[in-house]
Amino acid sequence: MAQGWQEVNAEFMRRISAREWLPDQLIPAESELAAELGCSRVTVNRALRDLAQRGFLERKRKAGTRVIKNPERKATFVIPITRLEIENRGAVYSHQLLKREIKIPPPEVLARFRLPADSPLLYLNTLHLADAKPFVLEERWVNLAAVPELEAVDLQQQNANEWLVNHVPFSGGDLSLGARAADNKSAQLLHCGAGDALFEVQRTTWQGEQIITFVQLLHAPDYRLLTVL
Amino acid sequence: MAQGWQEVNAEFMRRISAREWLPDQLIPAESELAAELGCSRVTVNRALRDLAQRGFLERKRKAGTRVIKNPERKATFVIPITRLEIENRGAVYSHQLLKREIKIPPPEVLARFRLPADSPLLYLNTLHLADAKPFVLEERWVNLAAVPELEAVDLQQQNANEWLVNHVPFSGGDLSLGARAADNKSAQLLHCGAGDALFEVQRTTWQGEQIITFVQLLHAPDYRLLTVL
DNA sequence: CAGTGGTCTAGACCACCAG
DNA sequence: TGGTGGTCTAGACCACTGC
């Protein structure tokens, strides 16, 4: 007789895998399952809730619980702080602030911030190095209206990424991954050839309705983002 | 007085954001918080468990619960079935099976399968198209010892991805994302220039100890993988 | 050892929504 | 409108682990 919710969870998982519960099919109600397995309904609920969160079941009040046909596999990536990512590889982190200026960004950047056409933003261009070798080239736009304190920070010492993480916590954001050929300037900075295929990450971060920062990361060749399904 | 666990959760989140609970600092025990908020300990537990799962708290028996210093942002991507990904964009899906043969793979592939040096695998080369335009080029190796039924399937009709999803459910896997320059053959198939920067996904899928398949996806230029944090 | 989180139970009320 | 999942409560036992 199953006791813990993890055992119950595993048993339900088995039934799905073994096709005892068919895709698109309703499964018994919580109370029935609880009676069958000899545990409380709360335990069944915990197990089913977990399976639903992991994408194997769909639950609706009154309608009941059904098995999902094509369970979508989800991959979770950790969005690391660059310094920690480098240090976790056992390398020494350093960074160079290549440019820092307040200016009006190009229209495609302004559009992301949903700001009027003449809004100045803080532009930062930073090269992050691992063991003194170029690791990732960062271009960042910061909405100073949202984080005015950043203007006074010495970004030679602490990079903007880290300062923002520590001072503007728990915001939302979106992420876009792709590939881009290195232009001449990037190639020079990253010590690679012009035209080399580089892994690119673009991230917009906001808090509430306000957009805080837009950052584009161009990684050195051969960089790969890894995860487990 | 907070009643539901989501309210309790939000209140705790507020305390973290507002630095009432400082990073690296222990927070009161569940029973204390329950007394303070006037709800049961289970409700507090549910709220704290959620915050821990989302990476804001670290919980240890006896040691207590503490606020994490640099909360890691996590991004979740859905790993789509190629056909559905294309159809969700409103395009018509089709695919071409370019090659299908059973052969001994190169050593770097064999190593991923953890198989002896002379193990033959099923090799599949498939081009997936959206509205008849090349979308992604797939190279796949399948361990037929793990899924012998696949050998008899007509993969002109149903692509291997879909067949595997529907017949070998709920396996684990790992994922690697990067950028790669198009070689001549890939460029021709994807209708792009040789050397173009392409977004590459490599995925290994296993069930239990057995490795089922290794697949490499080369996306057409300008493809981007999107998600929300 | 003792305090913490992890979990189970039984019973209860409620929100939702398909029929 | 009744059945379903969502959740709360109070009390209890247990596993882990820092002291």
Short mmCIF file of C-alpha atoms in Angstrom, two decimals, chain B residues 4 24 59 79 114 132 177 192 199 221:
data_model
loop_
_atom_site.label_atom_id
_atom_site.label_comp_id
_atom_site.label_asym_id
_atom_site.label_seq_id
_atom_site.Cartn_x
_atom_site.Cartn_y
_atom_site.Cartn_z
CA GLY B 4 -4.63 31.44 1.55
CA ASP B 24 21.84 34.79 3.93
CA ARG B 59 15.56 25.07 3.40
CA ILE B 79 10.94 21.52 -26.26
CA ARG B 114 27.92 4.48 -24.13
CA ALA B 132 7.79 24.39 -48.16
CA LEU B 177 22.44 24.85 -27.33
CA CYS B 192 21.44 29.76 -46.86
CA PHE B 199 21.36 27.94 -34.13
CA PRO B 221 19.13 31.46 -40.18
#
